[in-house]
Amino acid sequence: MSGPLSENHRSLTDHVQMRHDDENRVSPRLAAILADRAQPDLADEAPKCLTGSQYRTLRAVLAQVVPHDIPGLDLAKRIDMNLHSRAGNGWRTERLPDDAKAYALALDTLDAASRRDGASGFAGLPTAAQQRMLTTIAEGTFVRPAATGLDAAQMSDWFEDLRSDAVRLYVAHPQAIASIGYEGQANGAHGGAAFEGWTDAEIEGTR
């Protein structure tokens, strides 16, 4: 997640810094984190964990799960980087292997199921067919194409993890934060004490 900031991302980073400098609302550490998240992903960088075909399938899945128009935000790349660095969310269901293996097996299973339907892979299916397959996975009714790969329960567990990963990475981006009007990042530059979110009050002499 590196590269020169576009003007759009630079304005977002400047906005975060302005809030810290002028309004004393965002701590320096958090301002730096948000600025790093705003850096556009390198479009031509090869995946570090997944294979090329798995990466294409992941992109197609994410286009259905979290469609967005944030320039420079590549959710597939960020998930692949997290898998490579093992920067997961710290838990998984007992039916799944570790995150990197689960993603690889699930994406291969999707491609195999798509070839059963005559496509070259999941990315080659029409949008409606992709949506139908993902719906069966979410509902736990997916029929795996062979004895190998993940079964319906495992695919459902993986798809829940993928949705969690994708949404978490999306809403962490400064432009997504701005688009929904979220103000939780305004934690104050000195421990956040000035922005605790409540005021003292007395009711009939009792605090």
PDB file of C-alpha atoms in Angstrom:
ATOM      1  CA  MET A   1       0.000   0.000   0.000  1.00  0.00           C
ATOM      2  CA  SER A   2       2.391   2.600  -1.168  1.00  0.00           C
ATOM      3  CA  GLY A   3       2.802   5.085  -3.951  1.00  0.00           C
ATOM      4  CA  PRO A   4       2.329   8.785  -4.549  1.00  0.00           C
ATOM      5  CA  LEU A   5      -0.890  10.258  -3.243  1.00  0.00           C
ATOM      6  CA  SER A   6      -3.433  11.349  -5.820  1.00  0.00           C
ATOM      7  CA  GLU A   7      -4.913  14.810  -5.412  1.00  0.00           C
ATOM      8  CA  ASN A   8      -8.075  13.279  -4.044  1.00  0.00           C
ATOM      9  CA  HIS A   9      -6.210  11.263  -1.423  1.00  0.00           C
ATOM     10  CA  ARG A  10      -3.912  14.170  -0.648  1.00  0.00           C
ATOM     11  CA  SER A  11      -6.907  16.366   0.138  1.00  0.00           C
ATOM     12  CA  LEU A  12      -8.209  13.709   2.513  1.00  0.00           C
ATOM     13  CA  THR A  13      -4.840  13.481   4.231  1.00  0.00           C
ATOM     14  CA  ASP A  14      -4.664  17.280   4.492  1.00  0.00           C
ATOM     15  CA  HIS A  15      -8.173  17.266   5.966  1.00  0.00           C
ATOM     16  CA  VAL A  16      -7.088  14.810   8.671  1.00  0.00           C
ATOM     17  CA  GLN A  17      -4.016  16.912   9.434  1.00  0.00           C
ATOM     18  CA  MET A  18      -6.092  20.101   9.505  1.00  0.00           C
ATOM     19  CA  ARG A  19      -8.364  18.595  12.118  1.00  0.00           C
ATOM     20  CA  HIS A  20      -5.352  17.777  14.248  1.00  0.00           C
ATOM     21  CA  ASP A  21      -3.606  21.122  13.830  1.00  0.00           C
ATOM     22  CA  ASP A  22      -6.545  23.534  13.774  1.00  0.00           C
ATOM     23  CA  GLU A  23      -9.206  21.838  15.854  1.00  0.00           C
ATOM     24  CA  ASN A  24      -7.034  19.630  18.059  1.00  0.00           C
ATOM     25  CA  ARG A  25      -9.389  16.722  17.446  1.00  0.00           C
ATOM     26  CA  VAL A  26      -7.247  13.898  16.048  1.00  0.00           C
ATOM     27  CA  SER A  27      -4.124  12.604  17.775  1.00  0.00           C
ATOM     28  CA  PRO A  28      -0.841  12.664  15.809  1.00  0.00           C
ATOM     29  CA  ARG A  29      -0.625   8.862  15.891  1.00  0.00           C
ATOM     30  CA  LEU A  30      -4.120   8.400  14.468  1.00  0.00           C
ATOM     31  CA  ALA A  31      -3.574  11.117  11.874  1.00  0.00           C
ATOM     32  CA  ALA A  32      -0.512   9.199  10.646  1.00  0.00           C
ATOM     33  CA  ILE A  33      -2.486   5.936  10.506  1.00  0.00           C
ATOM     34  CA  LEU A  34      -5.265   7.558   8.456  1.00  0.00           C
ATOM     35  CA  ALA A  35      -2.730   9.133   6.109  1.00  0.00           C
ATOM     36  CA  ASP A  36      -1.157   5.708   5.530  1.00  0.00           C
ATOM     37  CA  ARG A  37      -4.551   4.168   4.810  1.00  0.00           C
ATOM     38  CA  ALA A  38      -5.222   6.881   2.220  1.00  0.00           C
ATOM     39  CA  GLN A  39      -2.191   5.923   0.134  1.00  0.00           C
ATOM     40  CA  PRO A  40      -3.333   4.348  -3.154  1.00  0.00           C
ATOM     41  CA  ASP A  41      -2.494   0.717  -3.824  1.00  0.00           C
ATOM     42  CA  LEU A  42      -0.151  -0.021  -6.716  1.00  0.00           C
ATOM     43  CA  ALA A  43      -2.308  -1.367  -9.527  1.00  0.00           C
ATOM     44  CA  ASP A  44       0.482  -3.316 -11.270  1.00  0.00           C
ATOM     45  CA  GLU A  45       1.887  -5.024  -8.175  1.00  0.00           C
ATOM     46  CA  ALA A  46       1.673  -8.835  -8.285  1.00  0.00           C
ATOM     47  CA  PRO A  47      -0.105 -10.672  -5.438  1.00  0.00           C
ATOM     48  CA  LYS A  48       2.154 -11.779  -2.615  1.00  0.00           C
ATOM     49  CA  CYS A  49       0.126 -14.702  -1.234  1.00  0.00           C
ATOM     50  CA  LEU A  50      -2.517 -15.796  -3.727  1.00  0.00           C
ATOM     51  CA  THR A  51      -1.945 -17.174  -7.214  1.00  0.00           C
ATOM     52  CA  GLY A  52      -2.923 -15.141 -10.252  1.00  0.00           C
ATOM     53  CA  SER A  53      -6.157 -17.086 -10.810  1.00  0.00           C
ATOM     54  CA  GLN A  54      -7.086 -16.914  -7.116  1.00  0.00           C
ATOM     55  CA  TYR A  55      -6.437 -13.188  -7.177  1.00  0.00           C
ATOM     56  CA  ARG A  56      -8.741 -12.681 -10.176  1.00  0.00           C
ATOM     57  CA  THR A  57     -11.445 -14.684  -8.439  1.00  0.00           C
ATOM     58  CA  LEU A  58     -11.053 -12.667  -5.259  1.00  0.00           C
ATOM     59  CA  ARG A  59     -11.465  -9.433  -7.224  1.00  0.00           C
ATOM     60  CA  ALA A  60     -14.666 -10.752  -8.794  1.00  0.00           C
ATOM     61  CA  VAL A  61     -16.074 -11.788  -5.414  1.00  0.00           C
ATOM     62  CA  LEU A  62     -15.242  -8.431  -3.841  1.00  0.00           C
ATOM     63  CA  ALA A  63     -16.907  -6.579  -6.713  1.00  0.00           C
ATOM     64  CA  GLN A  64     -20.149  -8.252  -5.632  1.00  0.00           C
ATOM     65  CA  VAL A  65     -19.605  -7.924  -1.876  1.00  0.00           C
ATOM     66  CA  VAL A  66     -18.313  -4.352  -1.448  1.00  0.00           C
ATOM     67  CA  PRO A  67     -18.734  -2.369  -4.684  1.00  0.00           C
ATOM     68  CA  HIS A  68     -17.200   1.081  -4.338  1.00  0.00           C
ATOM     69  CA  ASP A  69     -15.702   3.934  -6.335  1.00  0.00           C
ATOM     70  CA  ILE A  70     -12.880   5.054  -4.041  1.00  0.00           C
ATOM     71  CA  PRO A  71      -9.861   5.796  -6.300  1.00  0.00           C
ATOM     72  CA  GLY A  72      -6.746   3.861  -5.347  1.00  0.00           C
ATOM     73  CA  LEU A  73      -8.492   1.491  -2.921  1.00  0.00           C
ATOM     74  CA  ASP A  74      -7.871  -2.117  -3.976  1.00  0.00           C
ATOM     75  CA  LEU A  75      -9.520  -4.403  -1.424  1.00  0.00           C
ATOM     76  CA  ALA A  76      -8.166  -7.547  -3.092  1.00  0.00           C
ATOM     77  CA  LYS A  77      -4.626  -6.246  -2.791  1.00  0.00           C
ATOM     78  CA  ARG A  78      -5.101  -5.289   0.855  1.00  0.00           C
ATOM     79  CA  ILE A  79      -6.540  -8.697   1.712  1.00  0.00           C
ATOM     80  CA  ASP A  80      -3.675 -10.414  -0.138  1.00  0.00           C
ATOM     81  CA  MET A  81      -1.144  -8.289   1.768  1.00  0.00           C
ATOM     82  CA  ASN A  82      -2.820  -9.184   5.073  1.00  0.00           C
ATOM     83  CA  LEU A  83      -2.744 -12.870   4.179  1.00  0.00           C
ATOM     84  CA  HIS A  84       0.936 -12.569   3.264  1.00  0.00           C
ATOM     85  CA  SER A  85       1.817 -10.812   6.540  1.00  0.00           C
ATOM     86  CA  ARG A  86      -0.645 -12.906   8.577  1.00  0.00           C
ATOM     87  CA  ALA A  87      -2.343  -9.718   9.751  1.00  0.00           C
ATOM     88  CA  GLY A  88      -5.762 -11.272  10.274  1.00  0.00           C
ATOM     89  CA  ASN A  89      -8.462 -10.375  12.751  1.00  0.00           C
ATOM     90  CA  GLY A  90      -7.210 -12.904  15.285  1.00  0.00           C
ATOM     91  CA  TRP A  91      -9.821 -15.638  15.037  1.00  0.00           C
ATOM     92  CA  ARG A  92     -11.256 -18.293  12.712  1.00  0.00           C
ATOM     93  CA  THR A  93     -13.832 -21.043  12.959  1.00  0.00           C
ATOM     94  CA  GLU A  94     -12.660 -24.537  13.850  1.00  0.00           C
ATOM     95  CA  ARG A  95     -13.862 -25.848  10.483  1.00  0.00           C
ATOM     96  CA  LEU A  96     -11.346 -23.754   8.555  1.00  0.00           C
ATOM     97  CA  PRO A  97      -7.557 -23.950   8.243  1.00  0.00           C
ATOM     98  CA  ASP A  98      -5.421 -20.837   8.650  1.00  0.00           C
ATOM     99  CA  ASP A  99      -6.548 -17.742   6.742  1.00  0.00           C
ATOM    100  CA  ALA A 100      -4.157 -18.020   3.787  1.00  0.00           C
ATOM    101  CA  LYS A 101      -4.981 -21.672   3.148  1.00  0.00           C
ATOM    102  CA  ALA A 102      -8.726 -21.084   3.661  1.00  0.00           C
ATOM    103  CA  TYR A 103      -8.740 -18.262   1.097  1.00  0.00           C
ATOM    104  CA  ALA A 104      -6.769 -20.320  -1.418  1.00  0.00           C
ATOM    105  CA  LEU A 105      -9.016 -23.380  -1.033  1.00  0.00           C
ATOM    106  CA  ALA A 106     -12.236 -21.347  -1.146  1.00  0.00           C
ATOM    107  CA  LEU A 107     -11.229 -19.414  -4.261  1.00  0.00           C
ATOM    108  CA  ASP A 108     -10.126 -22.627  -6.006  1.00  0.00           C
ATOM    109  CA  THR A 109     -13.446 -24.218  -5.047  1.00  0.00           C
ATOM    110  CA  LEU A 110     -15.325 -21.264  -6.544  1.00  0.00           C
ATOM    111  CA  ASP A 111     -13.400 -21.595  -9.797  1.00  0.00           C
ATOM    112  CA  ALA A 112     -14.005 -25.349  -9.952  1.00  0.00           C
ATOM    113  CA  ALA A 113     -17.742 -24.835  -9.407  1.00  0.00           C
ATOM    114  CA  SER A 114     -17.785 -22.197 -12.131  1.00  0.00           C
ATOM    115  CA  ARG A 115     -16.072 -24.521 -14.617  1.00  0.00           C
ATOM    116  CA  ARG A 116     -18.804 -27.041 -13.874  1.00  0.00           C
ATOM    117  CA  ASP A 117     -21.193 -24.405 -15.217  1.00  0.00           C
ATOM    118  CA  GLY A 118     -19.113 -23.936 -18.374  1.00  0.00           C
ATOM    119  CA  ALA A 119     -17.096 -20.834 -17.396  1.00  0.00           C
ATOM    120  CA  SER A 120     -13.318 -20.535 -17.290  1.00  0.00           C
ATOM    121  CA  GLY A 121     -13.577 -19.519 -13.631  1.00  0.00           C
ATOM    122  CA  PHE A 122     -15.726 -17.494 -11.249  1.00  0.00           C
ATOM    123  CA  ALA A 123     -14.589 -14.223 -12.831  1.00  0.00           C
ATOM    124  CA  GLY A 124     -15.885 -15.495 -16.182  1.00  0.00           C
ATOM    125  CA  LEU A 125     -19.452 -16.034 -14.959  1.00  0.00           C
ATOM    126  CA  PRO A 126     -22.156 -13.459 -15.712  1.00  0.00           C
ATOM    127  CA  THR A 127     -22.878 -11.132 -12.796  1.00  0.00           C
ATOM    128  CA  ALA A 128     -26.233 -12.764 -12.056  1.00  0.00           C
ATOM    129  CA  ALA A 129     -24.622 -16.216 -11.922  1.00  0.00           C
ATOM    130  CA  GLN A 130     -21.912 -14.919  -9.582  1.00  0.00           C
ATOM    131  CA  GLN A 131     -24.565 -13.493  -7.285  1.00  0.00           C
ATOM    132  CA  ARG A 132     -26.529 -16.747  -7.276  1.00  0.00           C
ATOM    133  CA  MET A 133     -23.443 -18.774  -6.368  1.00  0.00           C
ATOM    134  CA  LEU A 134     -22.466 -16.404  -3.569  1.00  0.00           C
ATOM    135  CA  THR A 135     -26.041 -16.537  -2.258  1.00  0.00           C
ATOM    136  CA  THR A 136     -25.890 -20.333  -2.017  1.00  0.00           C
ATOM    137  CA  ILE A 137     -22.596 -20.022  -0.140  1.00  0.00           C
ATOM    138  CA  ALA A 138     -24.039 -17.513   2.329  1.00  0.00           C
ATOM    139  CA  GLU A 139     -27.095 -19.723   2.859  1.00  0.00           C
ATOM    140  CA  GLY A 140     -25.008 -22.883   3.315  1.00  0.00           C
ATOM    141  CA  THR A 141     -26.543 -24.654   0.304  1.00  0.00           C
ATOM    142  CA  PHE A 142     -23.483 -24.520  -1.958  1.00  0.00           C
ATOM    143  CA  VAL A 143     -22.720 -27.834  -3.692  1.00  0.00           C
ATOM    144  CA  ARG A 144     -19.008 -28.310  -4.086  1.00  0.00           C
ATOM    145  CA  PRO A 145     -17.899 -29.605  -7.465  1.00  0.00           C
ATOM    146  CA  ALA A 146     -15.729 -32.511  -6.245  1.00  0.00           C
ATOM    147  CA  ALA A 147     -14.583 -34.369  -3.157  1.00  0.00           C
ATOM    148  CA  THR A 148     -11.691 -31.950  -2.852  1.00  0.00           C
ATOM    149  CA  GLY A 149     -12.010 -28.324  -1.811  1.00  0.00           C
ATOM    150  CA  LEU A 150     -14.182 -26.830   0.911  1.00  0.00           C
ATOM    151  CA  ASP A 151     -17.649 -28.164   1.682  1.00  0.00           C
ATOM    152  CA  ALA A 152     -20.801 -26.060   2.072  1.00  0.00           C
ATOM    153  CA  ALA A 153     -20.296 -25.328   5.783  1.00  0.00           C
ATOM    154  CA  GLN A 154     -16.661 -24.374   5.282  1.00  0.00           C
ATOM    155  CA  MET A 155     -17.488 -22.166   2.318  1.00  0.00           C
ATOM    156  CA  SER A 156     -20.150 -20.411   4.367  1.00  0.00           C
ATOM    157  CA  ASP A 157     -17.675 -19.827   7.199  1.00  0.00           C
ATOM    158  CA  TRP A 158     -15.067 -18.513   4.765  1.00  0.00           C
ATOM    159  CA  PHE A 159     -17.548 -16.204   3.048  1.00  0.00           C
ATOM    160  CA  GLU A 160     -18.464 -14.727   6.424  1.00  0.00           C
ATOM    161  CA  ASP A 161     -14.776 -14.102   7.099  1.00  0.00           C
ATOM    162  CA  LEU A 162     -14.280 -12.543   3.672  1.00  0.00           C
ATOM    163  CA  ARG A 163     -17.202 -10.161   4.148  1.00  0.00           C
ATOM    164  CA  SER A 164     -15.836  -9.159   7.536  1.00  0.00           C
ATOM    165  CA  ASP A 165     -12.347  -8.576   6.107  1.00  0.00           C
ATOM    166  CA  ALA A 166     -13.655  -6.607   3.133  1.00  0.00           C
ATOM    167  CA  VAL A 167     -15.983  -4.339   5.104  1.00  0.00           C
ATOM    168  CA  ARG A 168     -13.362  -3.740   7.801  1.00  0.00           C
ATOM    169  CA  LEU A 169     -10.794  -2.634   5.218  1.00  0.00           C
ATOM    170  CA  TYR A 170     -13.342  -0.520   3.347  1.00  0.00           C
ATOM    171  CA  VAL A 171     -14.640   1.451   6.336  1.00  0.00           C
ATOM    172  CA  ALA A 172     -11.070   1.992   7.569  1.00  0.00           C
ATOM    173  CA  HIS A 173     -10.297   4.111   4.507  1.00  0.00           C
ATOM    174  CA  PRO A 174     -10.486   7.888   5.142  1.00  0.00           C
ATOM    175  CA  GLN A 175     -12.709   8.513   2.126  1.00  0.00           C
ATOM    176  CA  ALA A 176     -15.193   5.868   3.287  1.00  0.00           C
ATOM    177  CA  ILE A 177     -15.099   7.409   6.761  1.00  0.00           C
ATOM    178  CA  ALA A 178     -15.850  10.828   5.281  1.00  0.00           C
ATOM    179  CA  SER A 179     -18.621   9.506   3.023  1.00  0.00           C
ATOM    180  CA  ILE A 180     -20.647   8.133   5.942  1.00  0.00           C
ATOM    181  CA  GLY A 181     -20.002  11.150   8.168  1.00  0.00           C
ATOM    182  CA  TYR A 182     -18.239   9.122  10.852  1.00  0.00           C
ATOM    183  CA  GLU A 183     -16.633  11.271  13.570  1.00  0.00           C
ATOM    184  CA  GLY A 184     -15.264   8.573  15.868  1.00  0.00           C
ATOM    185  CA  GLN A 185     -11.712   9.287  14.729  1.00  0.00           C
ATOM    186  CA  ALA A 186     -11.925  12.663  16.520  1.00  0.00           C
ATOM    187  CA  ASN A 187     -10.325  11.248  19.658  1.00  0.00           C
ATOM    188  CA  GLY A 188      -8.524  14.388  20.777  1.00  0.00           C
ATOM    189  CA  ALA A 189      -4.817  15.148  20.626  1.00  0.00           C
ATOM    190  CA  HIS A 190      -4.217  14.751  24.364  1.00  0.00           C
ATOM    191  CA  GLY A 191      -5.728  11.430  25.296  1.00  0.00           C
ATOM    192  CA  GLY A 192      -9.203  12.238  24.101  1.00  0.00           C
ATOM    193  CA  ALA A 193     -10.381  13.578  27.443  1.00  0.00           C
ATOM    194  CA  ALA A 194     -12.116  16.547  25.828  1.00  0.00           C
ATOM    195  CA  PHE A 195     -14.200  14.276  23.607  1.00  0.00           C
ATOM    196  CA  GLU A 196     -15.516  11.617  25.977  1.00  0.00           C
ATOM    197  CA  GLY A 197     -19.047  12.123  24.716  1.00  0.00           C
ATOM    198  CA  TRP A 198     -20.864  13.031  27.904  1.00  0.00           C
ATOM    199  CA  THR A 199     -21.221  15.813  30.452  1.00  0.00           C
ATOM    200  CA  ASP A 200     -21.737  15.624  34.201  1.00  0.00           C
ATOM    201  CA  ALA A 201     -25.315  16.161  35.317  1.00  0.00           C
ATOM    202  CA  GLU A 202     -27.209  16.016  38.600  1.00  0.00           C
ATOM    203  CA  ILE A 203     -30.707  14.605  39.098  1.00  0.00           C
ATOM    204  CA  GLU A 204     -32.254  15.432  42.452  1.00  0.00           C
ATOM    205  CA  GLY A 205     -28.833  15.888  43.999  1.00  0.00           C
ATOM    206  CA  THR A 206     -27.469  12.572  42.756  1.00  0.00           C
ATOM    207  CA  ARG A 207     -24.707  12.480  40.197  1.00  0.00           C
TER     208      ARG A 207
END
